[in-house]
Amino acid sequence: MDALLFQITSGITTGFIYASLALALVMIFQSTNHINFAQGEMAMFSTYIAFTLVQAGVPFWIAFPTTLLGAFVMGFVIERFVLRPFADAPVLTIVIVFIGLLVIFNSIAGWIFGYEMQPFPSPFPHSWGTRLVSAHQLGIAVVTLSVLAAVYLFFRFTSLGLAMRAAAQNPVSSRLVGIRVGLLLAVGWGLAAAIGAVAGIMAAPIVFLEPNMMAGIMIYAFAAALLGGINNPAGAVPGGIIVGVLENLAGAYVVGTELKLTTALVMILLVLLIRPAGLFGRTLRTRV
Amino acid sequence: MTMTGYTESLTPAAAARRNFGKGRVARIGCVLAVVALACLVPFIGTSYQTLQMTFVLIYAIALLGLNILVGYNGQLSLGHGAFFGLGAYIAAIMMHHFGLPYWSTIPVVAVLCLIGGFLFGLPALRLEGHYLALATFSLALAMPQILKYPAFAQWTGGFMGLVISPVPVPAGVPLSSDQWLYFFCLALTLVMFLIGWNLMRGRTGQAIIAIRDQPTAAVSMGINLAYYKSMTFGVSAMYAGVAGALSALTAQFVSPDSFDFFLSISLLVGIVVGGIATVSGAIFGAVFIQFIPNIAEHISKSASWAVYGVALIGFMYLMPQGVVGLIRRLRGVISGAKRSAA
Amino acid sequence: MTAILEIRDLSVSYGASRVIFDASLGVRPGSVTVLLGANGAGKTTLLRAICNMMVRTRGEIRLEGQPIENMATEEIARLGVAHVPDGRGTFIHMTVQENLQLGAYGRRDHAAVGDDFERIFAYFPRLRERRAQPAGTLSGGEQQMLAIGRALMSRPKLLLLDEPSFGLAPLVVKEIFDILRAINRADGVSILLVEQNANLALSLADYGYLLETGRIVMHDTASALSNDDSIRRVYLGY
């Protein structure tokens, strides 16, 4: 019984990591209708920045927000200078651009920081740990939930957040009320990169730091985003948690670790076969 | 995710008519010239260059198959490396465990991959756009894991993979094994392209394209959506499988990690670079995915993939419709200039 | 008196096909100007061209003397042009309150925005009742009111209205036009109105232009147009 409970709680905490990255995917999807396949690699790169700062003696809780700021700038710049020229390009062309970004980040990270695994110390005090959850797991929950709450408050209650939602929903009308849609798209990319960076930094102590650390997390985040409803940011959190728990239980009780990825994905696909809009995808009845 | 951005201005019927027009002679002449050049490769090039060109042919087959699915039918696949791997392993198992001749593997692989692709396509029918991307993405990730799975290791060789013997040159043929294999692949490439070209310009091709552009209208015209979409998946998997089998024969070795996600991604890159919804684009795409990584490595050993990525994005910027798109545009400009000169 | 909006020799096209040919028109401050014409004459296109929205233009467009033809849509909006597009363009997943809030997005005087909410709700009491509802759940007439309300939230100098009567019941249309008249009188907002219902439009307007297949063929005061024989036959139906 304890073992089961342990699997579930640890699944929930990794689920928070998936949820953060899934939220980043959903945010970009909402305003562009594209899945940024390079999101995970951008998060990995940001994690290396945090690691480098910590190695240089910067206290973690200063390095963390600094990295998020850096990630924001990186996302903003990528949208403005790499994606903008492709604004009217066909979907597959943009998929290929994302793939290009993915290999660029992966390769540059390997080139600068090396391919060997680096331990990334958990920033949370050991005293937080209990019998059921480790200090780091609790820390993940606290940090990711705070970030998700901040994102919610930003979109719900600030004028900029409102404008960003408007720009994603109806760019034409947004321009008519004076919203600088192009600029906000870049801001959205920046925010998504920062949220993704949270996922990377929280995951690093678990999976170790290396250029391919986000590959598995990215596919789970993609699944979580679809499961939660790709057009619903609020769905990313339950989506991530379900995926995290499913993955853990499949690994522990169904097929062992060799096939846990496969099994978890098959289960998610079965759910999507039954509910194609995702568990929390929204449809709104409109009158004309 | 829809592929409508690629909708060609030419309807398939118009394209077929154009093929029968005055351009037809030039077109056939062009194809014959390319085939003749291809025949010279093993005699001019070194053994290593011949091997590289063999892989170009193999990728061209896989790309044509993927393009039928993604370009012509509008179903995105991030997982065709899995069918490529499936074909390679079927061929390797037939030769390694049963001692069957190399040529016998091709029809078996074709049939099995056709069935496998069809069966995968059936549930995938309900999954559109990004969901299909996830499903095929999963397939690509799952394939190496399944190939490594201990329970199958007695057949697949687990982590180690399988070694297969070199392809024998028939008695009396004055060619090296590499040269013979090259011609074997060239012959199969021609056959597969002929099949693909015939398929796409006929009624089947029209149905496949109609499903991409006007799914509702296609159904009301009596096109069986489920059958055609699954069958397109099957045909496309067959192409990938045959290419995989040929790659196993060429490399004389199969291992799980040769058929990872990166292979699937390379194939997708190949069709977009070559030109979505084109037959000849497969050849340009194959040249790209075979040679650009090597060139990138020459430019920078330590960050070769970064160079590759930059090349890829630059390529998309300069040729958003791929190589064939660029050729068409140039041809349009030239014929426009001719017309205004006349 | 300088015109608030002045258009000179304007040509507009969608891609390669030209829709408006050398049109010139002006809107005087505080006036209601109507653009009349049959379906497909290019009325909506002309309105879109003013906001540089989805079309290519050639010619001169000046807002209070300042050339705006090369400005981005959002910048033109920030100069005080509020466009209520065809199809209303409300944010259907957002609440009425949020839609109105977005109308005030470009404004700097945040303190006054609260008063403007009250002003809009005074004009359209039904919007107050539905302020927490998603805009997509409103009736057609209510959505039109919301679209106008959103436009007013920006305190515009110039209000562009694209067929506000479209698809609405006559009583609702009357209500909306009464409010437009009140807005014009009370706030001094200049209005450029596109309308198929010529009778209704001329009753509101001071001045009118007649557009036929992309060309302005006639312009005069509203009362003169109402009494013109050809207009009466073709557009007023009596």
PDB file of N, CA and C in Angstrom, chain C residues 2-80:
ATOM      1  N   THR C   2     -11.179  71.694 -41.207  1.00  0.00           N
ATOM      2  CA  THR C   2     -10.524  70.513 -41.776  1.00  0.00           C
ATOM      3  C   THR C   2     -11.328  69.267 -41.430  1.00  0.00           C
ATOM      4  N   ALA C   3     -11.307  68.339 -42.359  1.00  0.00           N
ATOM      5  CA  ALA C   3     -12.032  67.084 -42.154  1.00  0.00           C
ATOM      6  C   ALA C   3     -11.284  66.216 -41.149  1.00  0.00           C
ATOM      7  N   ILE C   4     -12.023  65.432 -40.362  1.00  0.00           N
ATOM      8  CA  ILE C   4     -11.348  64.501 -39.452  1.00  0.00           C
ATOM      9  C   ILE C   4     -10.731  63.362 -40.249  1.00  0.00           C
ATOM     10  N   LEU C   5     -11.445  62.951 -41.280  1.00  0.00           N
ATOM     11  CA  LEU C   5     -10.907  61.907 -42.154  1.00  0.00           C
ATOM     12  C   LEU C   5     -10.969  62.408 -43.582  1.00  0.00           C
ATOM     13  N   GLU C   6      -9.860  62.260 -44.275  1.00  0.00           N
ATOM     14  CA  GLU C   6      -9.848  62.678 -45.666  1.00  0.00           C
ATOM     15  C   GLU C   6      -9.169  61.607 -46.512  1.00  0.00           C
ATOM     16  N   ILE C   7      -9.889  61.136 -47.519  1.00  0.00           N
ATOM     17  CA  ILE C   7      -9.352  60.096 -48.385  1.00  0.00           C
ATOM     18  C   ILE C   7      -9.246  60.669 -49.779  1.00  0.00           C
ATOM     19  N   ARG C   8      -8.063  60.497 -50.407  1.00  0.00           N
ATOM     20  CA  ARG C   8      -7.897  61.035 -51.749  1.00  0.00           C
ATOM     21  C   ARG C   8      -7.346  59.965 -52.695  1.00  0.00           C
ATOM     22  N   ASP C   9      -8.029  59.772 -53.805  1.00  0.00           N
ATOM     23  CA  ASP C   9      -7.584  58.868 -54.877  1.00  0.00           C
ATOM     24  C   ASP C   9      -7.157  57.507 -54.339  1.00  0.00           C
ATOM     25  N   LEU C  10      -8.025  56.898 -53.586  1.00  0.00           N
ATOM     26  CA  LEU C  10      -7.679  55.628 -52.944  1.00  0.00           C
ATOM     27  C   LEU C  10      -8.042  54.441 -53.844  1.00  0.00           C
ATOM     28  N   SER C  11      -7.051  53.561 -54.060  1.00  0.00           N
ATOM     29  CA  SER C  11      -7.323  52.288 -54.732  1.00  0.00           C
ATOM     30  C   SER C  11      -7.022  51.177 -53.752  1.00  0.00           C
ATOM     31  N   VAL C  12      -7.877  50.181 -53.740  1.00  0.00           N
ATOM     32  CA  VAL C  12      -7.718  49.093 -52.776  1.00  0.00           C
ATOM     33  C   VAL C  12      -7.790  47.760 -53.508  1.00  0.00           C
ATOM     34  N   SER C  13      -6.934  46.827 -53.120  1.00  0.00           N
ATOM     35  CA  SER C  13      -7.039  45.490 -53.719  1.00  0.00           C
ATOM     36  C   SER C  13      -6.822  44.398 -52.683  1.00  0.00           C
ATOM     37  N   TYR C  14      -7.450  43.257 -52.960  1.00  0.00           N
ATOM     38  CA  TYR C  14      -7.176  42.020 -52.228  1.00  0.00           C
ATOM     39  C   TYR C  14      -6.242  41.220 -53.112  1.00  0.00           C
ATOM     40  N   GLY C  15      -5.004  41.028 -52.714  1.00  0.00           N
ATOM     41  CA  GLY C  15      -4.066  40.319 -53.580  1.00  0.00           C
ATOM     42  C   GLY C  15      -3.987  41.023 -54.918  1.00  0.00           C
ATOM     43  N   ALA C  16      -4.336  40.302 -55.996  1.00  0.00           N
ATOM     44  CA  ALA C  16      -4.180  40.891 -57.324  1.00  0.00           C
ATOM     45  C   ALA C  16      -5.458  41.573 -57.806  1.00  0.00           C
ATOM     46  N   SER C  17      -6.580  41.329 -57.127  1.00  0.00           N
ATOM     47  CA  SER C  17      -7.827  41.865 -57.684  1.00  0.00           C
ATOM     48  C   SER C  17      -8.199  43.187 -57.032  1.00  0.00           C
ATOM     49  N   ARG C  18      -8.428  44.172 -57.860  1.00  0.00           N
ATOM     50  CA  ARG C  18      -8.687  45.522 -57.390  1.00  0.00           C
ATOM     51  C   ARG C  18     -10.175  45.679 -57.107  1.00  0.00           C
ATOM     52  N   VAL C  19     -10.492  46.304 -56.001  1.00  0.00           N
ATOM     53  CA  VAL C  19     -11.882  46.413 -55.587  1.00  0.00           C
ATOM     54  C   VAL C  19     -12.363  47.858 -55.551  1.00  0.00           C
ATOM     55  N   ILE C  20     -11.485  48.780 -55.145  1.00  0.00           N
ATOM     56  CA  ILE C  20     -11.853  50.198 -55.087  1.00  0.00           C
ATOM     57  C   ILE C  20     -10.969  50.972 -56.066  1.00  0.00           C
ATOM     58  N   PHE C  21     -11.604  51.886 -56.828  1.00  0.00           N
ATOM     59  CA  PHE C  21     -10.861  52.635 -57.838  1.00  0.00           C
ATOM     60  C   PHE C  21     -10.943  54.131 -57.542  1.00  0.00           C
ATOM     61  N   ASP C  22      -9.796  54.731 -57.224  1.00  0.00           N
ATOM     62  CA  ASP C  22      -9.677  56.187 -57.096  1.00  0.00           C
ATOM     63  C   ASP C  22     -10.822  56.845 -56.319  1.00  0.00           C
ATOM     64  N   ALA C  23     -11.057  56.367 -55.131  1.00  0.00           N
ATOM     65  CA  ALA C  23     -12.145  56.935 -54.337  1.00  0.00           C
ATOM     66  C   ALA C  23     -11.624  58.109 -53.511  1.00  0.00           C
ATOM     67  N   SER C  24     -12.429  59.160 -53.401  1.00  0.00           N
ATOM     68  CA  SER C  24     -12.090  60.269 -52.525  1.00  0.00           C
ATOM     69  C   SER C  24     -13.311  60.579 -51.666  1.00  0.00           C
ATOM     70  N   LEU C  25     -13.086  60.741 -50.371  1.00  0.00           N
ATOM     71  CA  LEU C  25     -14.199  61.158 -49.523  1.00  0.00           C
ATOM     72  C   LEU C  25     -13.675  61.805 -48.254  1.00  0.00           C
ATOM     73  N   GLY C  26     -14.560  62.511 -47.574  1.00  0.00           N
ATOM     74  CA  GLY C  26     -14.164  63.162 -46.348  1.00  0.00           C
ATOM     75  C   GLY C  26     -15.238  63.029 -45.279  1.00  0.00           C
ATOM     76  N   VAL C  27     -14.819  63.079 -44.020  1.00  0.00           N
ATOM     77  CA  VAL C  27     -15.775  63.067 -42.907  1.00  0.00           C
ATOM     78  C   VAL C  27     -15.493  64.311 -42.074  1.00  0.00           C
ATOM     79  N   ARG C  28     -16.508  65.177 -41.909  1.00  0.00           N
ATOM     80  CA  ARG C  28     -16.300  66.387 -41.135  1.00  0.00           C
ATOM     81  C   ARG C  28     -16.455  66.101 -39.650  1.00  0.00           C
ATOM     82  N   PRO C  29     -15.716  66.833 -38.802  1.00  0.00           N
ATOM     83  CA  PRO C  29     -15.764  66.553 -37.357  1.00  0.00           C
ATOM     84  C   PRO C  29     -17.194  66.649 -36.819  1.00  0.00           C
ATOM     85  N   GLY C  30     -17.547  65.674 -36.030  1.00  0.00           N
ATOM     86  CA  GLY C  30     -18.852  65.685 -35.381  1.00  0.00           C
ATOM     87  C   GLY C  30     -19.995  65.267 -36.275  1.00  0.00           C
ATOM     88  N   SER C  31     -19.707  64.894 -37.508  1.00  0.00           N
ATOM     89  CA  SER C  31     -20.792  64.545 -38.422  1.00  0.00           C
ATOM     90  C   SER C  31     -20.976  63.034 -38.513  1.00  0.00           C
ATOM     91  N   VAL C  32     -22.126  62.654 -39.074  1.00  0.00           N
ATOM     92  CA  VAL C  32     -22.344  61.257 -39.430  1.00  0.00           C
ATOM     93  C   VAL C  32     -22.342  61.189 -40.948  1.00  0.00           C
ATOM     94  N   THR C  33     -21.416  60.399 -41.491  1.00  0.00           N
ATOM     95  CA  THR C  33     -21.321  60.267 -42.934  1.00  0.00           C
ATOM     96  C   THR C  33     -21.655  58.819 -43.281  1.00  0.00           C
ATOM     97  N   VAL C  34     -22.442  58.650 -44.317  1.00  0.00           N
ATOM     98  CA  VAL C  34     -22.830  57.280 -44.661  1.00  0.00           C
ATOM     99  C   VAL C  34     -22.298  56.928 -46.037  1.00  0.00           C
ATOM    100  N   LEU C  35     -21.906  55.664 -46.156  1.00  0.00           N
ATOM    101  CA  LEU C  35     -21.431  55.122 -47.413  1.00  0.00           C
ATOM    102  C   LEU C  35     -22.492  54.132 -47.877  1.00  0.00           C
ATOM    103  N   LEU C  36     -23.173  54.490 -48.965  1.00  0.00           N
ATOM    104  CA  LEU C  36     -24.245  53.626 -49.460  1.00  0.00           C
ATOM    105  C   LEU C  36     -23.756  52.820 -50.647  1.00  0.00           C
ATOM    106  N   GLY C  37     -24.458  51.731 -50.912  1.00  0.00           N
ATOM    107  CA  GLY C  37     -24.095  50.945 -52.076  1.00  0.00           C
ATOM    108  C   GLY C  37     -24.664  49.558 -51.983  1.00  0.00           C
ATOM    109  N   ALA C  38     -24.744  48.895 -53.148  1.00  0.00           N
ATOM    110  CA  ALA C  38     -25.301  47.548 -53.174  1.00  0.00           C
ATOM    111  C   ALA C  38     -24.286  46.565 -52.616  1.00  0.00           C
ATOM    112  N   ASN C  39     -24.731  45.331 -52.452  1.00  0.00           N
ATOM    113  CA  ASN C  39     -23.850  44.244 -52.056  1.00  0.00           C
ATOM    114  C   ASN C  39     -22.676  44.137 -53.024  1.00  0.00           C
ATOM    115  N   GLY C  40     -21.458  44.068 -52.508  1.00  0.00           N
ATOM    116  CA  GLY C  40     -20.314  43.864 -53.385  1.00  0.00           C
ATOM    117  C   GLY C  40     -19.819  45.135 -54.038  1.00  0.00           C
ATOM    118  N   ALA C  41     -20.353  46.276 -53.640  1.00  0.00           N
ATOM    119  CA  ALA C  41     -19.896  47.530 -54.240  1.00  0.00           C
ATOM    120  C   ALA C  41     -18.514  47.918 -53.732  1.00  0.00           C
ATOM    121  N   GLY C  42     -18.113  47.356 -52.559  1.00  0.00           N
ATOM    122  CA  GLY C  42     -16.797  47.660 -52.012  1.00  0.00           C
ATOM    123  C   GLY C  42     -16.838  48.480 -50.737  1.00  0.00           C
ATOM    124  N   LYS C  43     -18.025  48.556 -50.103  1.00  0.00           N
ATOM    125  CA  LYS C  43     -18.172  49.385 -48.899  1.00  0.00           C
ATOM    126  C   LYS C  43     -17.288  48.865 -47.764  1.00  0.00           C
ATOM    127  N   THR C  44     -17.384  47.554 -47.505  1.00  0.00           N
ATOM    128  CA  THR C  44     -16.595  46.963 -46.427  1.00  0.00           C
ATOM    129  C   THR C  44     -15.105  47.109 -46.703  1.00  0.00           C
ATOM    130  N   THR C  45     -14.737  46.915 -47.966  1.00  0.00           N
ATOM    131  CA  THR C  45     -13.331  47.030 -48.350  1.00  0.00           C
ATOM    132  C   THR C  45     -12.798  48.430 -48.073  1.00  0.00           C
ATOM    133  N   LEU C  46     -13.599  49.430 -48.400  1.00  0.00           N
ATOM    134  CA  LEU C  46     -13.169  50.813 -48.183  1.00  0.00           C
ATOM    135  C   LEU C  46     -12.951  51.071 -46.693  1.00  0.00           C
ATOM    136  N   LEU C  47     -13.866  50.540 -45.894  1.00  0.00           N
ATOM    137  CA  LEU C  47     -13.749  50.715 -44.444  1.00  0.00           C
ATOM    138  C   LEU C  47     -12.489  50.018 -43.920  1.00  0.00           C
ATOM    139  N   ARG C  48     -12.235  48.813 -44.462  1.00  0.00           N
ATOM    140  CA  ARG C  48     -11.036  48.086 -44.034  1.00  0.00           C
ATOM    141  C   ARG C  48      -9.773  48.832 -44.435  1.00  0.00           C
ATOM    142  N   ALA C  49      -9.826  49.460 -45.592  1.00  0.00           N
ATOM    143  CA  ALA C  49      -8.633  50.165 -46.076  1.00  0.00           C
ATOM    144  C   ALA C  49      -8.245  51.290 -45.130  1.00  0.00           C
ATOM    145  N   ILE C  50      -9.231  51.928 -44.528  1.00  0.00           N
ATOM    146  CA  ILE C  50      -8.939  53.028 -43.605  1.00  0.00           C
ATOM    147  C   ILE C  50      -8.085  52.521 -42.447  1.00  0.00           C
ATOM    148  N   CYS C  51      -8.381  51.292 -41.994  1.00  0.00           N
ATOM    149  CA  CYS C  51      -7.637  50.720 -40.872  1.00  0.00           C
ATOM    150  C   CYS C  51      -6.476  49.846 -41.342  1.00  0.00           C
ATOM    151  N   ASN C  52      -6.174  49.855 -42.624  1.00  0.00           N
ATOM    152  CA  ASN C  52      -5.081  49.047 -43.159  1.00  0.00           C
ATOM    153  C   ASN C  52      -5.221  47.590 -42.719  1.00  0.00           C
ATOM    154  N   MET C  53      -6.406  47.051 -42.956  1.00  0.00           N
ATOM    155  CA  MET C  53      -6.763  45.755 -42.393  1.00  0.00           C
ATOM    156  C   MET C  53      -7.026  44.781 -43.533  1.00  0.00           C
ATOM    157  N   MET C  54      -6.121  43.828 -43.729  1.00  0.00           N
ATOM    158  CA  MET C  54      -6.277  42.724 -44.667  1.00  0.00           C
ATOM    159  C   MET C  54      -6.335  43.150 -46.150  1.00  0.00           C
ATOM    160  N   VAL C  55      -5.992  44.397 -46.463  1.00  0.00           N
ATOM    161  CA  VAL C  55      -6.046  44.816 -47.869  1.00  0.00           C
ATOM    162  C   VAL C  55      -4.776  45.597 -48.219  1.00  0.00           C
ATOM    163  N   ARG C  56      -4.543  45.744 -49.529  1.00  0.00           N
ATOM    164  CA  ARG C  56      -3.445  46.588 -49.982  1.00  0.00           C
ATOM    165  C   ARG C  56      -4.042  47.875 -50.538  1.00  0.00           C
ATOM    166  N   THR C  57      -3.419  48.995 -50.199  1.00  0.00           N
ATOM    167  CA  THR C  57      -4.000  50.264 -50.633  1.00  0.00           C
ATOM    168  C   THR C  57      -2.975  51.114 -51.358  1.00  0.00           C
ATOM    169  N   ARG C  58      -3.503  52.012 -52.195  1.00  0.00           N
ATOM    170  CA  ARG C  58      -2.671  53.029 -52.808  1.00  0.00           C
ATOM    171  C   ARG C  58      -3.473  54.324 -52.778  1.00  0.00           C
ATOM    172  N   GLY C  59      -2.839  55.402 -52.411  1.00  0.00           N
ATOM    173  CA  GLY C  59      -3.567  56.666 -52.310  1.00  0.00           C
ATOM    174  C   GLY C  59      -3.325  57.295 -50.957  1.00  0.00           C
ATOM    175  N   GLU C  60      -4.117  58.332 -50.645  1.00  0.00           N
ATOM    176  CA  GLU C  60      -3.864  59.082 -49.424  1.00  0.00           C
ATOM    177  C   GLU C  60      -5.002  58.916 -48.435  1.00  0.00           C
ATOM    178  N   ILE C  61      -4.661  58.628 -47.191  1.00  0.00           N
ATOM    179  CA  ILE C  61      -5.666  58.622 -46.131  1.00  0.00           C
ATOM    180  C   ILE C  61      -5.112  59.486 -45.002  1.00  0.00           C
ATOM    181  N   ARG C  62      -5.854  60.509 -44.624  1.00  0.00           N
ATOM    182  CA  ARG C  62      -5.363  61.382 -43.556  1.00  0.00           C
ATOM    183  C   ARG C  62      -6.360  61.427 -42.413  1.00  0.00           C
ATOM    184  N   LEU C  63      -5.823  61.320 -41.200  1.00  0.00           N
ATOM    185  CA  LEU C  63      -6.656  61.465 -40.014  1.00  0.00           C
ATOM    186  C   LEU C  63      -6.250  62.783 -39.359  1.00  0.00           C
ATOM    187  N   GLU C  64      -7.147  63.720 -39.296  1.00  0.00           N
ATOM    188  CA  GLU C  64      -6.844  65.065 -38.801  1.00  0.00           C
ATOM    189  C   GLU C  64      -5.565  65.598 -39.441  1.00  0.00           C
ATOM    190  N   GLY C  65      -5.448  65.388 -40.728  1.00  0.00           N
ATOM    191  CA  GLY C  65      -4.306  65.913 -41.454  1.00  0.00           C
ATOM    192  C   GLY C  65      -3.073  65.018 -41.463  1.00  0.00           C
ATOM    193  N   GLN C  66      -3.047  63.994 -40.577  1.00  0.00           N
ATOM    194  CA  GLN C  66      -1.863  63.137 -40.479  1.00  0.00           C
ATOM    195  C   GLN C  66      -2.011  61.924 -41.405  1.00  0.00           C
ATOM    196  N   PRO C  67      -1.031  61.683 -42.280  1.00  0.00           N
ATOM    197  CA  PRO C  67      -1.179  60.530 -43.173  1.00  0.00           C
ATOM    198  C   PRO C  67      -1.107  59.215 -42.387  1.00  0.00           C
ATOM    199  N   ILE C  68      -2.043  58.307 -42.627  1.00  0.00           N
ATOM    200  CA  ILE C  68      -2.074  57.041 -41.877  1.00  0.00           C
ATOM    201  C   ILE C  68      -2.048  55.836 -42.801  1.00  0.00           C
ATOM    202  N   GLU C  69      -1.922  56.070 -44.134  1.00  0.00           N
ATOM    203  CA  GLU C  69      -2.095  54.931 -45.040  1.00  0.00           C
ATOM    204  C   GLU C  69      -1.016  53.861 -44.885  1.00  0.00           C
ATOM    205  N   ASN C  70       0.139  54.227 -44.324  1.00  0.00           N
ATOM    206  CA  ASN C  70       1.184  53.205 -44.164  1.00  0.00           C
ATOM    207  C   ASN C  70       1.322  52.710 -42.725  1.00  0.00           C
ATOM    208  N   MET C  71       0.384  53.078 -41.885  1.00  0.00           N
ATOM    209  CA  MET C  71       0.472  52.670 -40.483  1.00  0.00           C
ATOM    210  C   MET C  71      -0.136  51.294 -40.276  1.00  0.00           C
ATOM    211  N   ALA C  72       0.321  50.615 -39.228  1.00  0.00           N
ATOM    212  CA  ALA C  72      -0.259  49.322 -38.872  1.00  0.00           C
ATOM    213  C   ALA C  72      -1.639  49.541 -38.255  1.00  0.00           C
ATOM    214  N   THR C  73      -2.505  48.548 -38.423  1.00  0.00           N
ATOM    215  CA  THR C  73      -3.867  48.621 -37.910  1.00  0.00           C
ATOM    216  C   THR C  73      -3.916  49.067 -36.451  1.00  0.00           C
ATOM    217  N   GLU C  74      -3.046  48.436 -35.627  1.00  0.00           N
ATOM    218  CA  GLU C  74      -3.119  48.725 -34.191  1.00  0.00           C
ATOM    219  C   GLU C  74      -2.720  50.171 -33.882  1.00  0.00           C
ATOM    220  N   GLU C  75      -1.806  50.715 -34.691  1.00  0.00           N
ATOM    221  CA  GLU C  75      -1.382  52.091 -34.449  1.00  0.00           C
ATOM    222  C   GLU C  75      -2.491  53.065 -34.855  1.00  0.00           C
ATOM    223  N   ILE C  76      -3.201  52.735 -35.943  1.00  0.00           N
ATOM    224  CA  ILE C  76      -4.319  53.578 -36.363  1.00  0.00           C
ATOM    225  C   ILE C  76      -5.398  53.580 -35.278  1.00  0.00           C
ATOM    226  N   ALA C  77      -5.642  52.390 -34.707  1.00  0.00           N
ATOM    227  CA  ALA C  77      -6.624  52.299 -33.628  1.00  0.00           C
ATOM    228  C   ALA C  77      -6.212  53.186 -32.465  1.00  0.00           C
ATOM    229  N   ARG C  78      -4.915  53.199 -32.167  1.00  0.00           N
ATOM    230  CA  ARG C  78      -4.431  53.995 -31.040  1.00  0.00           C
ATOM    231  C   ARG C  78      -4.542  55.496 -31.291  1.00  0.00           C
ATOM    232  N   LEU C  79      -4.655  55.881 -32.573  1.00  0.00           N
ATOM    233  CA  LEU C  79      -4.830  57.299 -32.881  1.00  0.00           C
ATOM    234  C   LEU C  79      -6.270  57.746 -32.681  1.00  0.00           C
ATOM    235  N   GLY C  80      -7.170  56.795 -32.399  1.00  0.00           N
ATOM    236  CA  GLY C  80      -8.541  57.194 -32.119  1.00  0.00           C
ATOM    237  C   GLY C  80      -9.544  56.793 -33.186  1.00  0.00           C
TER     238      GLY C  80
END
